[in-house]
PDB file of C-alpha atoms in Angstrom:
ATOM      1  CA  UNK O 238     244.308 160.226 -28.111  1.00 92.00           C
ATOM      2  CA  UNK O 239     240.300 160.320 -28.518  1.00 94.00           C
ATOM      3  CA  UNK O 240     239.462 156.916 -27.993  1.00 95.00           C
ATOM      4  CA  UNK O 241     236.035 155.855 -28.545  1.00 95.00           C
ATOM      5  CA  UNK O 242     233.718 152.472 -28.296  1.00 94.00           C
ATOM      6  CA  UNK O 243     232.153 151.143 -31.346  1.00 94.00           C
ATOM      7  CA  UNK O 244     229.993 147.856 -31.922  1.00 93.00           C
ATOM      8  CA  UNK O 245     229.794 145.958 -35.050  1.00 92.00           C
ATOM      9  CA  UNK O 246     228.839 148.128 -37.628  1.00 94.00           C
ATOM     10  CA  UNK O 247     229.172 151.016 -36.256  1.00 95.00           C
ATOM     11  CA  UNK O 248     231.764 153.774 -37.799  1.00 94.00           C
ATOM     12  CA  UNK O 249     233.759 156.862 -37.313  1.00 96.00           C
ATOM     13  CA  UNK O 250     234.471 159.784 -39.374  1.00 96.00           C
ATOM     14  CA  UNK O 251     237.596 161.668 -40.098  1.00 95.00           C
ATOM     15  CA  UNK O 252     236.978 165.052 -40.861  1.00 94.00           C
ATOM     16  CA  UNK O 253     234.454 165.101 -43.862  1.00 94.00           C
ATOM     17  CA  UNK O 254     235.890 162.247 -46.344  1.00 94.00           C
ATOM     18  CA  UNK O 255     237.514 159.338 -43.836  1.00 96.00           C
ATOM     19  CA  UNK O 256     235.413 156.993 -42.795  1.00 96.00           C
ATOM     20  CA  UNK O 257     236.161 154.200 -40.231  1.00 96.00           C
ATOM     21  CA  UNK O 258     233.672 151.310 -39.878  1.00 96.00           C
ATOM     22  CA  UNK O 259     233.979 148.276 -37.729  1.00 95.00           C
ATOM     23  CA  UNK O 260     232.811 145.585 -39.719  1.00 95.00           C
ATOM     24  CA  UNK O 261     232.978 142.456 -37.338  1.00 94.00           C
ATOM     25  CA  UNK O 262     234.894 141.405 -34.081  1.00 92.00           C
ATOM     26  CA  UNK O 263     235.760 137.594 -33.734  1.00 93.00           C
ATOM     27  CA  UNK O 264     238.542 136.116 -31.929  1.00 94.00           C
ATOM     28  CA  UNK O 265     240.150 139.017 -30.219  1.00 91.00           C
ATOM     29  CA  UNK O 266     240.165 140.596 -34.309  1.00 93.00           C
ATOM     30  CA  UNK O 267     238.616 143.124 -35.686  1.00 93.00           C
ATOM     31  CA  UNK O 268     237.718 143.799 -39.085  1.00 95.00           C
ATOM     32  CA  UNK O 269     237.888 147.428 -40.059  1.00 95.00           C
ATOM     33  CA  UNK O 270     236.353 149.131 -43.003  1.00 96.00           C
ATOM     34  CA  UNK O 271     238.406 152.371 -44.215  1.00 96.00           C
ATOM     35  CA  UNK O 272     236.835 154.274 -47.078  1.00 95.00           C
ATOM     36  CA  UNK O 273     239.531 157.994 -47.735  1.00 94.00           C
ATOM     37  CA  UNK O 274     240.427 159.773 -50.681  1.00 90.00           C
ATOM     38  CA  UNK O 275     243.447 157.944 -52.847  1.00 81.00           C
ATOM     39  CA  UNK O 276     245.916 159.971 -52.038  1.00 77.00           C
ATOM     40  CA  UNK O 277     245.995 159.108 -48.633  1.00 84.00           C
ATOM     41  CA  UNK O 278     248.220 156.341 -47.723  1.00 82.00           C
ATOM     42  CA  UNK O 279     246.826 153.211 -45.391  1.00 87.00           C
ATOM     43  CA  UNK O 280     249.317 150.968 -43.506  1.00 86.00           C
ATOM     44  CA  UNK O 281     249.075 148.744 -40.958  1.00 89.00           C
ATOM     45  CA  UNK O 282     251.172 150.619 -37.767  1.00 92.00           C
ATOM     46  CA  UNK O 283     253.566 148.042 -37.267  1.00 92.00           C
ATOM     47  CA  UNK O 284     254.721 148.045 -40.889  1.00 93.00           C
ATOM     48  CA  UNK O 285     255.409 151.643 -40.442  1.00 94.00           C
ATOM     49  CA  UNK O 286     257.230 151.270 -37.210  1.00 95.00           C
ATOM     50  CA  UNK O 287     259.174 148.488 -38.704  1.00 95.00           C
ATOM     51  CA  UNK O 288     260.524 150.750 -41.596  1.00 96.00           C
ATOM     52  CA  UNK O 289     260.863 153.593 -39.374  1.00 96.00           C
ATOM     53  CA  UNK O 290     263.215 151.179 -37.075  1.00 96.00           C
ATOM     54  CA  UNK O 291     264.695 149.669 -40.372  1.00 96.00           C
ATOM     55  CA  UNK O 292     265.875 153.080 -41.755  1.00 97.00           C
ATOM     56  CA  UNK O 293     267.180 153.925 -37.928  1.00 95.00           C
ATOM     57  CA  UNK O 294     269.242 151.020 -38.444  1.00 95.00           C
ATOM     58  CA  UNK O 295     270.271 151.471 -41.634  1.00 95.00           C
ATOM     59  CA  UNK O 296     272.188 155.033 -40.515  1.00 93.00           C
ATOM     60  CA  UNK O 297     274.538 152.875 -38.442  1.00 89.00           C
ATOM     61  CA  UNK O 298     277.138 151.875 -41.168  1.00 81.00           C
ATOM     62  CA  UNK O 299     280.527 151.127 -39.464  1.00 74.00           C
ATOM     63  CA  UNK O 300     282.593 152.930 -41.389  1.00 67.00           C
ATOM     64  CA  UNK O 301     285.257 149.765 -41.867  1.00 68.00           C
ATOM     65  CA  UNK O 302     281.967 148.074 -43.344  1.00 70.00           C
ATOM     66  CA  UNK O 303     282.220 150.507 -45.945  1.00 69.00           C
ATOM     67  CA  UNK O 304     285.859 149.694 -46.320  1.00 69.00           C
ATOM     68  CA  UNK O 305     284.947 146.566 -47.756  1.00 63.00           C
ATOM     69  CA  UNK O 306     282.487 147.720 -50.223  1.00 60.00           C
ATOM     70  CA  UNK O 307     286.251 148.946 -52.017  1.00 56.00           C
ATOM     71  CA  UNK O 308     287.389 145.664 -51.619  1.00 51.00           C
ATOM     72  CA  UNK O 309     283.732 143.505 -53.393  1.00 45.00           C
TER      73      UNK O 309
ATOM     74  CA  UNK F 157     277.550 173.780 -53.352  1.00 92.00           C
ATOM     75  CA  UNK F 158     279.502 172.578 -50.431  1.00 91.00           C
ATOM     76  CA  UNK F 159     277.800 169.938 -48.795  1.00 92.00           C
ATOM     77  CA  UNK F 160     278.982 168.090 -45.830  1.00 90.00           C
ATOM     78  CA  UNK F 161     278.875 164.200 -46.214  1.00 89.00           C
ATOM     79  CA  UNK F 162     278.905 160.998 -43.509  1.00 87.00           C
ATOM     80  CA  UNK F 163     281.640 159.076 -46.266  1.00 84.00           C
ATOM     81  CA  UNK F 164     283.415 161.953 -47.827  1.00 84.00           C
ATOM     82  CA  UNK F 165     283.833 164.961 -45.496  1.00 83.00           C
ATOM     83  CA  UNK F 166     282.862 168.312 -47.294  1.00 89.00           C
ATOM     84  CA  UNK F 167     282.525 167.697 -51.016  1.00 90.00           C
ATOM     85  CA  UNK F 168     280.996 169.940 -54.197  1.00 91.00           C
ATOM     86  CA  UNK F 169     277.547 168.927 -55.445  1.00 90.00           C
ATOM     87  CA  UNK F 170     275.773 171.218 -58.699  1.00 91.00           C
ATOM     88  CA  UNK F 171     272.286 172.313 -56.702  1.00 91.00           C
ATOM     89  CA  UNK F 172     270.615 171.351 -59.351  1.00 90.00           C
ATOM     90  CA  UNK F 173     271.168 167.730 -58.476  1.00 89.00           C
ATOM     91  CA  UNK F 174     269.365 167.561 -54.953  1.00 95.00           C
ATOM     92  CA  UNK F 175     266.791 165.362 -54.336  1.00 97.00           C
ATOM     93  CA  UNK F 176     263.666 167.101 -52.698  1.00 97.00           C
ATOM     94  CA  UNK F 177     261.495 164.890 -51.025  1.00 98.00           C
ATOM     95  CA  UNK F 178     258.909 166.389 -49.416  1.00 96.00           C
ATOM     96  CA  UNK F 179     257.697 163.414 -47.001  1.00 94.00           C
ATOM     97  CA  UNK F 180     261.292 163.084 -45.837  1.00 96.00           C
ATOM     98  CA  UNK F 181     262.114 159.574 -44.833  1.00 97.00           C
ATOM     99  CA  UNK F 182     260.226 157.282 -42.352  1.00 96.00           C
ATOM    100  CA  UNK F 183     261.593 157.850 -39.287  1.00 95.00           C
ATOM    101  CA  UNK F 184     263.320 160.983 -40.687  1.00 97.00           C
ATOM    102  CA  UNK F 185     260.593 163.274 -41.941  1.00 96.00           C
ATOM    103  CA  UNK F 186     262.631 167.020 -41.366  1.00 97.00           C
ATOM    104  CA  UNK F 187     265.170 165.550 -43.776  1.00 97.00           C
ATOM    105  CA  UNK F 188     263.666 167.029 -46.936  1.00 97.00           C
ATOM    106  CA  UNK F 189     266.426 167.292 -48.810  1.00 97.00           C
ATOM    107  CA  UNK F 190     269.267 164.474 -50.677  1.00 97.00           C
ATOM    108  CA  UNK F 191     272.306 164.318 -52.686  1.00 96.00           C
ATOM    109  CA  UNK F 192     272.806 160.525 -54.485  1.00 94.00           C
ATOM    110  CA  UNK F 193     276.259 159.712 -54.202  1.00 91.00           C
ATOM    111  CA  UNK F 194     278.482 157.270 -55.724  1.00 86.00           C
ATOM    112  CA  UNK F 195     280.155 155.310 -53.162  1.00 81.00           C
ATOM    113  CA  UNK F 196     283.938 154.396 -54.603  1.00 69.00           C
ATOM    114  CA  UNK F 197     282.990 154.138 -58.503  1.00 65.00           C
ATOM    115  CA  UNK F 198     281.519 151.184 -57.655  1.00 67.00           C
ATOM    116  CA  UNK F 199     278.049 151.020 -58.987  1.00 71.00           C
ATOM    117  CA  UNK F 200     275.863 148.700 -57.546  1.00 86.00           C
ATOM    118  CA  UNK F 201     276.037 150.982 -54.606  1.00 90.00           C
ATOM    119  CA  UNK F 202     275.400 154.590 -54.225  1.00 92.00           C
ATOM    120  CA  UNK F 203     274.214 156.685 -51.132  1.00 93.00           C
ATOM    121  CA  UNK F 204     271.887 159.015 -50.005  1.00 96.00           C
ATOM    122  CA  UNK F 205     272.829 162.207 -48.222  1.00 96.00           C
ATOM    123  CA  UNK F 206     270.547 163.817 -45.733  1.00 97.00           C
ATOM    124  CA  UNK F 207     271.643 168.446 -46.199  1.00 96.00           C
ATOM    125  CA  UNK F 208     270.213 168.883 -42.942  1.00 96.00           C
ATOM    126  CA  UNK F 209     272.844 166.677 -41.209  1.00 95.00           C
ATOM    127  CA  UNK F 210     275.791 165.140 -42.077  1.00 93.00           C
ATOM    128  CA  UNK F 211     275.774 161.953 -39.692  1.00 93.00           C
ATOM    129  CA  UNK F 212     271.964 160.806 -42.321  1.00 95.00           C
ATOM    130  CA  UNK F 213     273.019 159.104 -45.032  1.00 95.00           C
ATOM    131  CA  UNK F 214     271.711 155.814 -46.091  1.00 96.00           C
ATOM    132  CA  UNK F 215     273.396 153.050 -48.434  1.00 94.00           C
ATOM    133  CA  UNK F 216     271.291 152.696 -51.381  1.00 96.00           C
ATOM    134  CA  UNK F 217     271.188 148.971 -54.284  1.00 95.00           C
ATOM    135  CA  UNK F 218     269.594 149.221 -57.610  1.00 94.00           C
ATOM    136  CA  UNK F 219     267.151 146.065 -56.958  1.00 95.00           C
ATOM    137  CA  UNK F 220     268.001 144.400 -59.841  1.00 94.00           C
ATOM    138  CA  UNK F 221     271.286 144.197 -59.572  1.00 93.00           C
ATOM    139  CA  UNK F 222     270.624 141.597 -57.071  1.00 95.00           C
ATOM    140  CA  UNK F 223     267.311 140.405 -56.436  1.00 96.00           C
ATOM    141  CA  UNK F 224     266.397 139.911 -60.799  1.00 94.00           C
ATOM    142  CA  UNK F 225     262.579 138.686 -59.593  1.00 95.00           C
ATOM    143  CA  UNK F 226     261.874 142.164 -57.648  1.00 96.00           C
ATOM    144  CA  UNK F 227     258.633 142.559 -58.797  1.00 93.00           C
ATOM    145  CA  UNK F 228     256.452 145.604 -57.254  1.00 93.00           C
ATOM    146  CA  UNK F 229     253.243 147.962 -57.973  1.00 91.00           C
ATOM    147  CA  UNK F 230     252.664 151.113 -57.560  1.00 92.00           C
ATOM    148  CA  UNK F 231     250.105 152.533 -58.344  1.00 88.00           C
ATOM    149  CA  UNK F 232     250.008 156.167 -60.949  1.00 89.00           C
ATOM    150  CA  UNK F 233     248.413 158.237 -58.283  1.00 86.00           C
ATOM    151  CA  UNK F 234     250.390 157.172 -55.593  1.00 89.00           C
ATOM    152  CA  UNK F 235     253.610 158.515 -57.757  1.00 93.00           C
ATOM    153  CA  UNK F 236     251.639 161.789 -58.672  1.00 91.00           C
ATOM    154  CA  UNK F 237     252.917 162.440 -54.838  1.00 91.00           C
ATOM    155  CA  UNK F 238     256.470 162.727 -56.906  1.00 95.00           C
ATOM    156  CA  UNK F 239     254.996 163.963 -60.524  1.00 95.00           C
ATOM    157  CA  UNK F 240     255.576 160.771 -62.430  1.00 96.00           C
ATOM    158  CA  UNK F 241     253.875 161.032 -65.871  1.00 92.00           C
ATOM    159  CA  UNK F 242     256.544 158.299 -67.446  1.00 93.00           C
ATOM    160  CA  UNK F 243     257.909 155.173 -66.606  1.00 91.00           C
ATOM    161  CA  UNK F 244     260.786 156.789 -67.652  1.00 94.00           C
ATOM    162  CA  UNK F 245     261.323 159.338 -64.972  1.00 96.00           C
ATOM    163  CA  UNK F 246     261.598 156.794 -62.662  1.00 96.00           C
ATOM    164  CA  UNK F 247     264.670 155.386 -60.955  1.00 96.00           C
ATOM    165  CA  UNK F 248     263.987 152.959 -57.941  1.00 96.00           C
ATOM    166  CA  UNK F 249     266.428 152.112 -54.817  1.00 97.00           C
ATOM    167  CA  UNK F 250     266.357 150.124 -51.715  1.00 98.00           C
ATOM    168  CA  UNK F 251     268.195 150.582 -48.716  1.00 97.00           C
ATOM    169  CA  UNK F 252     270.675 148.908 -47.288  1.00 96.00           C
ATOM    170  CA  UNK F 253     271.469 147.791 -43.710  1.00 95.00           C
ATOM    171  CA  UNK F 254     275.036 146.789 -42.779  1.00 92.00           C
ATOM    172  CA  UNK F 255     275.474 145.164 -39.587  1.00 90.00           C
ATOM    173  CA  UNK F 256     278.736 143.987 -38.190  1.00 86.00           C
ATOM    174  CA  UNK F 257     279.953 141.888 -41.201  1.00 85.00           C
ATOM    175  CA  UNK F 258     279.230 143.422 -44.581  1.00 85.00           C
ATOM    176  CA  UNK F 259     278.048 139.557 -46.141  1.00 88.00           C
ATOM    177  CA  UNK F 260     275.598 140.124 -44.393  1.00 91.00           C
ATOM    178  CA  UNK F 261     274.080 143.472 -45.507  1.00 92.00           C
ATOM    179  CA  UNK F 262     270.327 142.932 -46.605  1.00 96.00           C
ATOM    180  CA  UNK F 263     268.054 145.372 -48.287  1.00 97.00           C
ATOM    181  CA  UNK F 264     264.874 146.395 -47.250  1.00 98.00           C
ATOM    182  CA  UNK F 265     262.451 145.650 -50.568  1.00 97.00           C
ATOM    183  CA  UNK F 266     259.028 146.367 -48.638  1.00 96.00           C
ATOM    184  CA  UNK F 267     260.177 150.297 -48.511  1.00 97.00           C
ATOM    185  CA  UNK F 268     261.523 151.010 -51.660  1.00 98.00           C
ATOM    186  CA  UNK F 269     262.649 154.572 -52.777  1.00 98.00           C
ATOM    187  CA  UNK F 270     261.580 156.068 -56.030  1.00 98.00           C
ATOM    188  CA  UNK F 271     262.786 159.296 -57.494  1.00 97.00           C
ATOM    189  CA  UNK F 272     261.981 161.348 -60.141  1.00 97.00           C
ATOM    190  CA  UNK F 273     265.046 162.088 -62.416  1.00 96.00           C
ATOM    191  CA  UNK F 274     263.464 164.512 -64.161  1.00 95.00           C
ATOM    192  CA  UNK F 275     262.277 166.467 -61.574  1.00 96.00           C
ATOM    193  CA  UNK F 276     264.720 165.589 -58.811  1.00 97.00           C
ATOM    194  CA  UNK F 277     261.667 164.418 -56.354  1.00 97.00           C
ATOM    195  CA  UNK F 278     261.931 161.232 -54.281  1.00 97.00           C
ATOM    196  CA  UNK F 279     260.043 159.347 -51.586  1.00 97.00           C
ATOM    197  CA  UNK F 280     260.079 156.296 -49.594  1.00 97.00           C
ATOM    198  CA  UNK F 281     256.817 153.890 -50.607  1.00 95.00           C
ATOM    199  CA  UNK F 282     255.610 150.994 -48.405  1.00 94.00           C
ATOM    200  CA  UNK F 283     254.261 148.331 -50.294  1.00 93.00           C
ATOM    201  CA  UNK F 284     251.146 146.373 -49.173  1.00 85.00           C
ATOM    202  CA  UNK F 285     253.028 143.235 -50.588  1.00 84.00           C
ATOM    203  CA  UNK F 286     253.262 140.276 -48.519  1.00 84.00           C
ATOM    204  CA  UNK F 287     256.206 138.804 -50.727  1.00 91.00           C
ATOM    205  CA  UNK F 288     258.485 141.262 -49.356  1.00 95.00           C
ATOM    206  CA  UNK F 289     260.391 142.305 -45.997  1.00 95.00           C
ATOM    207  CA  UNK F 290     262.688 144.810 -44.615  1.00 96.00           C
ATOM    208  CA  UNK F 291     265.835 142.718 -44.441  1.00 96.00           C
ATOM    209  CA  UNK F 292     266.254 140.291 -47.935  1.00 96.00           C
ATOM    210  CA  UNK F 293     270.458 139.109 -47.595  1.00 96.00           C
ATOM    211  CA  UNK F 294     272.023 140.951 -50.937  1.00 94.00           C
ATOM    212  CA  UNK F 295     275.243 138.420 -50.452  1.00 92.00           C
ATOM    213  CA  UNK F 296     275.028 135.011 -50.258  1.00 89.00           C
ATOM    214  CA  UNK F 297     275.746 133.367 -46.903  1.00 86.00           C
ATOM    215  CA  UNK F 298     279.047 131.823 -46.189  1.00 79.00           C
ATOM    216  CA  UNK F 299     279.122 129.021 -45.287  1.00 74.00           C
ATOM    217  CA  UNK F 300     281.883 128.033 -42.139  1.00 66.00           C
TER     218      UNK F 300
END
């Protein structure tokens, strides 16, 4: 991980066309600035992790569980 | 084909109904490749069948069969990723999660899946929604 120290206003570029600014730090928050290309998708990391944990979940079906979905 | 299947053992599918999606699923991004399945003829639930192995399938609600508000946006260039050009192409699942008792399976509405009928493409979206999580109850609860 490259892991850099910015102040206020001060940004970071991702290869030519991502850039990353910090645009203010206030109560343990900061607000980041993200300007990419539309076709590239911007989520929040725990959002991710929670659908990536969500699908994991989702591939344990007991299969009696699915004995009921006969009986509904 | 013969496909191997985590419901049905080995069972026939035409190739030309497999579902390519290129981004995989979230947490399963080498599984590129799906076959939708009807789950008993009943038809509020079908499932999704990882090729590459047998034991990823997922359980798969048309939204609106139980949550009539669902209400999302996505936006056209986001489904390019899938080559949407019509509402029309589009068919839209969630998945489900079944824990110990089946009442109470929810569905996850903040990742939904969309695929392409037309051209057999799907992916997994996350919306930037705030109305929405990954576990909305499909069945009522029951009360004791």
């Amino acid at each position: 991980m490259l892991v850099l120290t910015r102040k206020q206003d001060e940004g970071i570029m991702l290869g030519n066309n991502i850039t990353i600014k910090v645009l203010g730090i206030e109560d343990g928050k900061v607000k980041i600035g993200i300007e990419a290309p539309a076709e590239i998708e911007i989520h929040r990391q725990e959002v991710y992790d929670q659908i990536r944990q969500e699908n994991l979940d989702a591939t344990y079906v007991k299969n009696d569980a699915l004995d009921k979905l006969k009986m509904k | 084909m013969k496909i191997k299947t985590r419901f049905f053992d080995e069972i026939t599918i035409d190739p030309e109904n497999v579902l390519k999606f290129e981004d995989g699923m979230l947490g399963f991004e080498e599984h590129k490749e799906f076959a939708l399945l009807e789950l008993f003829e009943m038809d509020d639930f079908v499932a999704l069948q990882s090729l590459k192995d047998e034991r990823v399938a997922f359980i798969l609600i048309k939204p609106w069969n139980f949550f009539k508000t669902y209400n999302i946006q996505i936006s056209d260039m986001e489904l390019e990723a899938i080559q949407i050009d019509s509402e029309k192409q589009i068919a839209l699942y969630n998945v489900v999660t079944i824990p110990e008792s089946f009442n109470d399976a929810t569905a996850n509405l903040l990742a939904p899946i969309v695929i392409n009928i037309d051209k057999r493409k799907g992916k997994q979206y996350v919306l930037n929604d705030d109305a929405y999580t990954t576990r909305h109850r499909i069945f009522p609860e029951e009360k004791v």
